[in-house]
Short mmCIF file of C-alpha atoms and ligand atoms in Angstrom, two decimals:
data_model
loop_
_atom_site.label_atom_id
_atom_site.label_comp_id
_atom_site.label_asym_id
_atom_site.label_seq_id
_atom_site.Cartn_x
_atom_site.Cartn_y
_atom_site.Cartn_z
CA UNK F 1 0.00 0.00 0.00
CA UNK F 2 1.33 3.44 -0.87
CA UNK F 3 0.85 6.17 1.70
CA UNK F 4 0.91 9.78 0.40
CA UNK F 5 3.63 12.29 1.29
CA UNK F 6 2.92 13.90 4.64
CA UNK F 7 0.75 10.99 5.74
CA UNK F 8 3.21 8.11 5.78
CA UNK F 9 2.21 5.18 7.96
CA UNK F 10 3.29 5.40 11.59
CA UNK F 11 1.92 3.43 14.53
CA UNK F 12 0.95 6.69 16.31
CA UNK F 13 -1.08 7.95 13.31
CA UNK F 14 -2.72 4.57 12.85
CA UNK F 15 -3.71 4.36 16.52
CA UNK F 16 -5.18 7.84 16.47
CA UNK F 17 -7.09 7.02 13.28
CA UNK F 18 -8.44 3.83 14.78
CA UNK F 19 -9.58 5.65 17.94
CA UNK F 20 -11.43 8.21 15.80
CA UNK F 21 -12.98 5.50 13.61
CA UNK F 22 -14.68 3.95 16.64
CA UNK F 23 -15.48 7.19 18.49
CA UNK F 24 -19.07 8.53 18.28
CA UNK F 25 -17.71 11.92 19.35
CA UNK F 26 -17.49 12.75 15.63
CA UNK F 27 -21.29 12.86 15.30
CA UNK F 28 -23.65 15.64 16.35
CA UNK F 29 -25.60 13.54 18.84
CA UNK F 30 -22.50 11.70 20.06
CA UNK F 31 -24.13 8.38 19.18
CA UNK F 32 -22.80 7.48 15.72
CA UNK F 33 -19.27 6.49 14.73
CA UNK F 34 -17.75 5.45 11.40
CA UNK F 35 -18.09 1.88 12.68
CA UNK F 36 -21.89 2.27 13.04
CA UNK F 37 -22.12 1.90 9.26
CA UNK F 38 -18.78 0.23 8.51
CA UNK F 39 -18.84 -2.78 10.84
CA UNK F 40 -15.83 -5.08 11.21
CA UNK F 41 -17.95 -8.25 11.15
CA UNK F 42 -19.45 -7.27 7.78
CA UNK F 43 -16.02 -6.49 6.29
CA UNK F 44 -16.55 -2.83 7.21
CA UNK F 45 -19.91 -2.61 5.40
CA UNK F 46 -23.40 -2.70 6.97
CA UNK F 47 -26.13 -5.33 6.90
CA UNK F 48 -28.87 -2.70 6.53
CA UNK F 49 -29.91 -1.81 2.98
CA UNK F 50 -29.72 1.87 3.91
CA UNK F 51 -27.77 2.66 7.08
CA UNK F 52 -29.40 5.00 9.54
CA UNK F 53 -27.75 8.35 10.21
CA UNK F 54 -27.04 10.10 13.48
CA UNK F 55 -30.65 10.99 14.24
CA UNK F 56 -32.00 7.85 12.62
CA UNK F 57 -32.42 9.56 9.26
CA UNK F 58 -32.44 6.99 6.48
CA UNK F 59 -29.36 7.24 4.27
CA UNK F 60 -29.57 7.39 0.50
CA UNK F 61 -27.29 4.48 -0.28
CA UNK F 62 -25.93 1.18 1.02
CA UNK F 63 -22.73 1.38 3.10
CA UNK F 64 -19.91 -0.07 1.02
CA UNK F 65 -17.14 -2.34 2.31
CA UNK F 66 -13.83 -0.70 3.20
CA UNK F 67 -11.92 -3.85 2.11
CA UNK F 68 -8.72 -2.72 0.33
CA UNK F 69 -10.17 0.78 0.20
CA UNK F 70 -6.72 2.38 -0.11
CA UNK F 71 -6.32 0.87 -3.60
CA UNK F 72 -9.32 2.78 -4.96
CA UNK F 73 -8.34 5.58 -7.37
CA UNK F 74 -11.30 7.71 -6.19
CA UNK F 75 -14.10 7.43 -3.64
CA UNK F 76 -17.87 7.10 -3.36
CA UNK F 77 -19.87 5.30 -5.99
CA UNK F 78 -20.31 8.42 -8.10
CA UNK F 79 -16.56 9.02 -7.95
CA UNK F 80 -16.64 12.62 -6.74
CA UNK F 81 -13.95 12.39 -4.05
CA UNK F 82 -10.27 12.15 -5.07
CA UNK F 83 -8.54 11.06 -1.84
CA UNK F 84 -9.26 9.05 1.30
CA UNK F 85 -8.30 12.10 3.38
CA UNK F 86 -10.99 14.20 1.64
CA UNK F 87 -13.53 11.40 1.86
CA UNK F 88 -13.53 11.75 5.68
CA UNK F 89 -15.29 15.09 5.32
CA UNK F 90 -18.26 13.49 3.55
CA UNK F 91 -19.83 11.58 6.48
CA UNK F 92 -18.89 14.33 8.92
CA UNK F 93 -20.90 16.94 7.05
CA UNK F 94 -23.62 14.77 5.47
CA UNK F 95 -26.93 15.53 7.08
CA UNK F 96 -27.82 11.82 6.77
CA UNK F 97 -24.62 10.71 8.48
CA UNK F 98 -22.83 12.65 11.28
CA UNK F 99 -24.60 15.94 10.54
CA UNK F 100 -21.63 17.76 12.06
CA UNK F 101 -18.85 20.20 11.24
CA UNK F 102 -15.14 19.47 11.32
CA UNK F 103 -14.17 22.77 12.97
CA UNK F 104 -16.57 22.05 15.82
CA UNK F 105 -15.21 18.50 16.18
CA UNK F 106 -11.63 19.79 16.28
CA UNK F 107 -12.57 22.22 19.09
CA UNK F 108 -14.11 19.36 21.07
CA UNK F 109 -11.11 17.05 20.55
CA UNK F 110 -8.64 19.75 21.66
CA UNK F 111 -10.24 19.73 25.10
CA UNK F 112 -9.74 15.98 25.50
CA UNK F 113 -6.24 15.24 26.84
CA UNK F 114 -6.02 11.85 25.05
CA UNK F 115 -6.66 13.39 21.61
CA UNK F 116 -4.51 16.45 22.26
CA UNK F 117 -1.55 14.24 23.21
CA UNK F 118 -2.14 11.67 20.47
CA UNK F 119 -2.35 14.39 17.77
CA UNK F 120 0.86 16.07 18.94
CA UNK F 121 2.59 12.71 19.05
CA UNK F 122 1.37 11.63 15.58
CA UNK F 123 1.45 14.88 13.57
CA UNK F 124 3.07 17.47 15.90
CA UNK F 125 -0.07 19.62 15.91
CA UNK F 126 -3.42 20.02 17.63
CA UNK F 127 -6.24 17.64 16.64
CA UNK F 128 -7.46 19.90 13.80
CA UNK F 129 -9.08 19.08 10.45
CA UNK F 130 -5.64 18.20 9.01
CA UNK F 131 -5.04 15.63 11.74
CA UNK F 132 -8.57 14.16 11.79
CA UNK F 133 -8.70 13.54 8.03
CA UNK F 134 -5.15 12.19 7.83
CA UNK F 135 -5.30 9.90 10.85
CA UNK F 136 -8.54 8.27 9.70
CA UNK F 137 -7.12 7.75 6.19
CA UNK F 138 -3.94 6.30 7.71
CA UNK F 139 -6.01 3.68 9.54
CA UNK F 140 -8.21 2.94 6.52
CA UNK F 141 -5.22 2.25 4.25
CA UNK F 142 -4.29 -0.72 6.45
CA UNK F 143 -7.64 -2.47 5.88
CA UNK F 144 -6.02 -4.90 3.46
CA UNK F 145 -7.50 -8.27 2.63
CA UNK F 146 -5.88 -10.92 0.43
CA UNK F 147 -6.10 -14.24 2.21
CA UNK F 148 -9.37 -15.77 1.02
CA UNK F 149 -9.72 -19.42 -0.02
CA UNK F 150 -9.46 -18.19 -3.62
CA UNK F 151 -6.11 -16.52 -2.83
CA UNK F 152 -4.85 -19.68 -1.14
CA UNK F 153 -5.95 -21.68 -4.19
CA UNK F 154 -4.18 -19.49 -6.76
CA UNK F 155 -1.06 -19.47 -4.58
CA UNK F 156 -1.15 -23.27 -4.74
CA UNK F 157 -1.63 -23.76 -1.00
CA UNK F 158 -2.85 -27.24 -0.17
CA UNK F 159 -5.10 -26.03 2.69
CA UNK F 160 -7.27 -23.97 0.29
CA UNK F 161 -10.95 -24.85 0.61
CA UNK F 162 -11.62 -24.51 -3.09
CA UNK F 163 -13.42 -27.51 -4.56
CA UNK F 164 -14.80 -28.48 -7.96
CA UNK F 165 -17.78 -26.11 -7.72
CA UNK F 166 -15.52 -23.13 -6.90
CA UNK F 167 -13.22 -24.01 -9.81
CA UNK F 168 -16.17 -24.18 -12.24
CA UNK F 169 -17.56 -20.93 -10.79
CA UNK F 170 -14.20 -19.21 -11.25
CA UNK F 171 -13.95 -20.36 -14.86
CA UNK F 172 -17.47 -19.16 -15.55
CA UNK F 173 -16.75 -15.81 -13.87
CA UNK F 174 -13.62 -15.32 -16.00
CA UNK F 175 -15.33 -16.44 -19.25
CA UNK F 176 -16.84 -14.57 -22.22
CA UNK F 177 -20.05 -16.39 -21.42
CA UNK F 178 -20.68 -14.21 -18.34
CA UNK F 179 -18.26 -11.27 -18.86
CA UNK F 180 -18.14 -10.82 -15.06
CA UNK F 181 -14.38 -10.26 -15.14
CA UNK F 182 -14.66 -7.62 -17.86
CA UNK F 183 -15.76 -5.25 -15.08
CA UNK F 184 -14.79 -7.12 -11.91
CA UNK F 185 -11.12 -7.56 -12.83
CA UNK F 186 -7.69 -7.49 -11.18
CA UNK F 187 -6.66 -8.08 -7.58
CA UNK F 188 -9.72 -6.30 -6.20
CA UNK F 189 -12.18 -7.57 -8.78
CA UNK F 190 -12.82 -4.05 -10.03
CA UNK F 191 -11.62 -2.09 -13.04
CA UNK F 192 -12.84 1.05 -11.18
CA UNK F 193 -14.85 2.17 -14.22
CA UNK F 194 -18.36 3.60 -13.95
CA UNK F 195 -20.86 1.15 -15.36
CA UNK F 196 -24.59 0.67 -15.62
CA UNK F 197 -25.39 -2.95 -14.77
CA UNK F 198 -29.06 -2.77 -15.71
CA UNK F 199 -30.54 -2.81 -12.22
CA UNK F 200 -33.46 -0.53 -13.19
CA UNK F 201 -35.22 0.87 -16.19
CA UNK F 202 -35.69 4.09 -14.18
CA UNK F 203 -33.09 4.92 -11.55
CA UNK F 204 -34.13 6.87 -8.41
CA UNK F 205 -30.49 7.38 -7.48
CA UNK F 206 -28.85 8.40 -10.73
CA UNK F 207 -25.22 7.64 -9.74
CA UNK F 208 -22.47 9.42 -11.62
CA UNK F 209 -25.04 11.60 -13.44
CA UNK F 210 -25.54 13.50 -10.18
CA UNK F 211 -21.98 14.75 -10.55
CA UNK F 212 -21.58 15.21 -14.31
CA UNK F 213 -25.18 15.97 -15.42
CA UNK F 214 -24.28 13.93 -18.49
CA UNK F 215 -27.23 11.75 -19.67
CA UNK F 216 -24.81 8.94 -20.48
CA UNK F 217 -23.93 8.67 -16.79
CA UNK F 218 -27.46 7.92 -15.53
CA UNK F 219 -27.39 4.72 -13.49
CA UNK F 220 -23.61 4.39 -13.64
CA UNK F 221 -21.77 3.46 -10.45
CA UNK F 222 -18.22 2.57 -9.58
CA UNK F 223 -17.64 -1.14 -10.20
CA UNK F 224 -17.34 -2.41 -6.60
CA UNK F 225 -14.76 -4.87 -5.29
CA UNK F 226 -16.10 -8.40 -4.78
CA UNK F 227 -13.63 -9.29 -2.03
CA UNK F 228 -15.48 -10.36 1.15
CA UNK F 229 -18.74 -10.11 -0.78
CA UNK F 230 -20.38 -12.90 1.28
CA UNK F 231 -20.16 -10.64 4.38
CA UNK F 232 -21.62 -7.49 2.85
CA UNK F 233 -25.26 -8.29 1.98
CA UNK F 234 -27.52 -6.68 0.92
CA UNK F 235 -26.12 -5.72 -2.47
CA UNK F 236 -25.97 -2.88 -5.02
CA UNK F 237 -25.93 0.88 -4.35
CA UNK F 238 -29.35 0.76 -2.70
CA UNK F 239 -29.10 -2.66 -1.05
CA UNK F 240 -32.01 -3.85 -3.17
CA UNK F 241 -30.73 -7.40 -3.76
CA UNK F 242 -30.75 -9.47 -0.58
CA UNK F 243 -28.51 -12.41 -1.41
CA UNK F 244 -25.75 -13.53 -3.76
CA UNK F 245 -28.30 -15.86 -5.35
CA UNK F 246 -30.44 -12.78 -6.15
CA UNK F 247 -27.39 -11.06 -7.68
CA UNK F 248 -26.67 -14.06 -9.91
CA UNK F 249 -30.35 -14.17 -10.98
CA UNK F 250 -30.11 -10.48 -11.85
CA UNK F 251 -27.12 -11.02 -14.14
CA UNK F 252 -28.64 -14.22 -15.54
CA UNK F 253 -31.63 -12.17 -16.72
CA UNK F 254 -29.36 -9.79 -18.62
CA UNK F 255 -30.61 -6.81 -16.61
CA UNK F 256 -33.35 -4.25 -17.28
CA UNK F 257 -33.70 -2.44 -20.53
CA UNK F 258 -31.86 0.80 -19.77
CA UNK F 259 -30.29 2.93 -22.46
CA UNK F 260 -26.93 3.17 -20.64
CA UNK F 261 -26.74 -0.52 -19.79
CA UNK F 262 -23.32 -1.98 -20.60
CA UNK F 263 -23.10 -4.17 -23.69
CA UNK F 264 -21.32 -6.75 -21.50
CA UNK F 265 -24.72 -7.63 -20.00
CA UNK F 266 -26.94 -10.11 -21.82
CA UNK F 267 -29.22 -13.00 -20.84
CA UNK F 268 -26.95 -15.86 -19.74
CA UNK F 269 -29.26 -18.91 -19.63
CA UNK F 270 -27.27 -20.42 -16.77
CA UNK F 271 -28.22 -23.86 -15.45
CA UNK F 272 -28.97 -24.24 -11.73
CA UNK F 273 -25.58 -25.89 -11.31
CA UNK F 274 -23.83 -22.96 -13.01
CA UNK F 275 -25.65 -20.47 -10.77
CA UNK F 276 -24.62 -22.44 -7.67
CA UNK F 277 -21.02 -22.58 -8.95
CA UNK F 278 -20.88 -18.80 -9.44
CA UNK F 279 -22.19 -18.27 -5.89
CA UNK F 280 -19.64 -20.78 -4.53
CA UNK F 281 -16.88 -18.84 -6.26
CA UNK F 282 -18.11 -15.51 -4.87
CA UNK F 283 -18.16 -17.05 -1.38
CA UNK F 284 -14.56 -18.19 -1.80
CA UNK F 285 -13.52 -14.51 -1.83
CA UNK F 286 -14.21 -14.33 1.93
CA UNK F 287 -11.17 -13.62 4.10
CA UNK F 288 -11.97 -14.72 7.66
CA UNK F 289 -8.60 -13.54 8.91
CA UNK F 290 -9.55 -10.01 7.78
CA UNK F 291 -12.88 -9.78 9.60
CA UNK F 292 -11.50 -11.47 12.72
CA UNK F 293 -8.28 -9.47 12.95
CA UNK F 294 -7.95 -8.20 16.54
CA UNK F 295 -5.94 -5.16 15.44
CA UNK F 296 -8.87 -3.80 13.43
CA UNK F 297 -11.44 -4.24 16.18
CA UNK F 298 -12.42 -1.63 18.72
C1 LIG H 301 -24.61 6.73 8.51
C2 LIG H 301 -23.75 5.75 7.88
C3 LIG H 301 -22.29 6.09 7.62
C4 LIG H 301 -21.37 6.62 8.50
C5 LIG H 301 -21.61 7.06 9.94
C6 LIG H 301 -20.11 6.65 7.79
N1 LIG H 301 -20.27 6.15 6.53
FE1 LIG H 301 -18.80 5.89 5.16
N2 LIG H 301 -20.22 5.51 3.76
C7 LIG H 301 -21.56 5.37 3.98
C8 LIG H 301 -22.26 5.28 2.71
C9 LIG H 301 -23.76 5.10 2.54
C10 LIG H 301 -21.28 5.39 1.70
C11 LIG H 301 -21.49 5.37 0.18
C12 LIG H 301 -21.62 6.80 -0.30
C13 LIG H 301 -21.66 6.90 -1.80
O1 LIG H 301 -21.11 6.07 -2.48
O2 LIG H 301 -22.26 7.88 -2.29
C14 LIG H 301 -19.99 5.52 2.39
C15 LIG H 301 -18.77 5.63 1.75
C16 LIG H 301 -17.54 5.64 2.40
C17 LIG H 301 -16.26 5.55 1.75
C18 LIG H 301 -16.03 5.43 0.25
C19 LIG H 301 -16.10 4.00 -0.19
C20 LIG H 301 -15.86 3.81 -1.65
O3 LIG H 301 -15.93 2.64 -2.10
O4 LIG H 301 -15.59 4.75 -2.38
C21 LIG H 301 -15.31 5.59 2.73
C22 LIG H 301 -13.80 5.51 2.55
C23 LIG H 301 -16.00 5.75 3.99
N3 LIG H 301 -17.36 5.75 3.75
C24 LIG H 301 -15.39 5.91 5.22
C25 LIG H 301 -16.07 6.40 6.35
C26 LIG H 301 -15.41 6.97 7.53
C27 LIG H 301 -13.91 7.10 7.73
C28 LIG H 301 -16.41 7.34 8.39
C29 LIG H 301 -16.26 8.07 9.71
C30 LIG H 301 -15.59 9.37 9.64
C31 LIG H 301 -17.68 6.97 7.74
N4 LIG H 301 -17.42 6.43 6.51
C32 LIG H 301 -18.93 7.12 8.34
C33 LIG H 301 -22.16 5.33 5.22
C34 LIG H 301 -21.59 5.82 6.38
C1 LIG H 302 -20.68 -3.88 -17.06
C2 LIG H 302 -19.88 -4.13 -15.91
C3 LIG H 302 -20.28 -5.28 -15.01
C4 LIG H 302 -20.39 -6.62 -15.32
C5 LIG H 302 -20.20 -7.28 -16.67
C6 LIG H 302 -20.72 -7.30 -14.10
N1 LIG H 302 -20.83 -6.41 -13.07
FE1 LIG H 302 -21.23 -6.84 -11.14
N2 LIG H 302 -21.39 -4.85 -10.73
C7 LIG H 302 -21.14 -3.82 -11.62
C8 LIG H 302 -21.52 -2.56 -11.01
C9 LIG H 302 -21.38 -1.17 -11.64
C10 LIG H 302 -22.02 -2.88 -9.75
C11 LIG H 302 -22.59 -1.90 -8.71
C12 LIG H 302 -24.00 -1.50 -9.09
C13 LIG H 302 -24.72 -0.73 -8.02
O1 LIG H 302 -24.09 -0.31 -7.04
O2 LIG H 302 -25.92 -0.50 -8.16
C14 LIG H 302 -21.92 -4.33 -9.60
C15 LIG H 302 -22.29 -5.03 -8.46
C16 LIG H 302 -22.09 -6.39 -8.28
C17 LIG H 302 -22.29 -7.08 -7.04
C18 LIG H 302 -22.74 -6.45 -5.73
C19 LIG H 302 -21.59 -5.71 -5.06
C20 LIG H 302 -21.97 -4.98 -3.82
O3 LIG H 302 -21.06 -4.70 -3.02
O4 LIG H 302 -23.15 -4.64 -3.63
C21 LIG H 302 -21.95 -8.39 -7.25
C22 LIG H 302 -21.97 -9.51 -6.23
C23 LIG H 302 -21.59 -8.52 -8.64
N3 LIG H 302 -21.68 -7.29 -9.24
C24 LIG H 302 -21.23 -9.70 -9.26
C25 LIG H 302 -21.12 -9.83 -10.63
C26 LIG H 302 -21.12 -11.11 -11.34
C27 LIG H 302 -21.17 -12.48 -10.67
C28 LIG H 302 -21.06 -10.82 -12.67
C29 LIG H 302 -21.13 -11.77 -13.84
C30 LIG H 302 -22.33 -12.62 -13.88
C31 LIG H 302 -21.01 -9.37 -12.79
N4 LIG H 302 -21.07 -8.81 -11.54
C32 LIG H 302 -20.92 -8.67 -13.98
C33 LIG H 302 -20.63 -3.96 -12.88
C34 LIG H 302 -20.58 -5.16 -13.60
#
């Protein structure tokens, strides 16, 4: 993982970032923390379709996993945020999330001896906006996962739990028959493009269009990673698909007739066995070591 200049990894920065990640002091009511919506046991995603905000306001989209988040070239599904440091400001200010203000948070933290000391120790300054955004990003960049059964299998490890169904599912996933790996490619199973995967004919949440106002971007979202996907149900930007079986049925249907739908999507006519194999492969991307890692927990 590359850390940017001025925010190189140090244990002190990481520890401060971790403390902030789990501290509800960042929210207006003092009840919500980053971990309220990004829960360790769900690979730092949430099991609610739409996570509730600080005063139980319903959010507008499903909380994404933070698995390997530091490898993303930009942030949020619409792609409007260029760095992890800047992304921290989004939940802090969002009315539906912390509903707070970073200057106010900094003033509060300065009066708490633990944060004052930890900030001086980590960045040689008071716990201001610079410190809060950098420390949280420093912690997030260490949320690295790469030890799933699939990883063990491709590294040739004999303990890999990767049987015949997983092998067939992998081949299907990588094939021209499904095109899954045309979008979900590389180490993180994402090419980080914006794509319309035909979820709706009419999108309520218009995705990248919100940012660009370009008609061709309606219904386009960042291609998400599929690592730890078995832990992060429900699925899609709005959490509208409950299970991996539902996701496979969606792709099997070829998706809804939407003008921006990618030409990679088409009806697949998968057999029941093929559907089960695809699901088995998706489940093999689970990294138990990652969600159970003591270091990452509160
Ligand atoms: C109320 C729920 C909620 C809280 C609290 C929250 N988040 Fe999020 N987070 C979300 C949602 C929903 C998104 C997706 C937003 C989007 O894509 O438009 C998101 C997106 C992100 C992303 C970008 C993910 C990506 O794939 O681009 C990061 C990083 C992140 N959150 C980190 C944090 C941090 C750090 C905190 C605490 C400072 C935090 N979140 C607090 C719900 C929450
Ligand atoms: C054209 C590019 C494209 C292709 C091809 C594609 N996907 Fe996706 N996939 C996406 C996008 C974009 C999303 C996110 C959509 C959203 O948030 O509404 C997504 C979401 C998903 C999700 C849910 C992720 C989450 O965190 O909610 C899964 C699982 C998934 N795809 C699996 C597959 C499988 C299996 C295939 C092949 C049958 C496939 N995808 C083919 C672009 C693609």
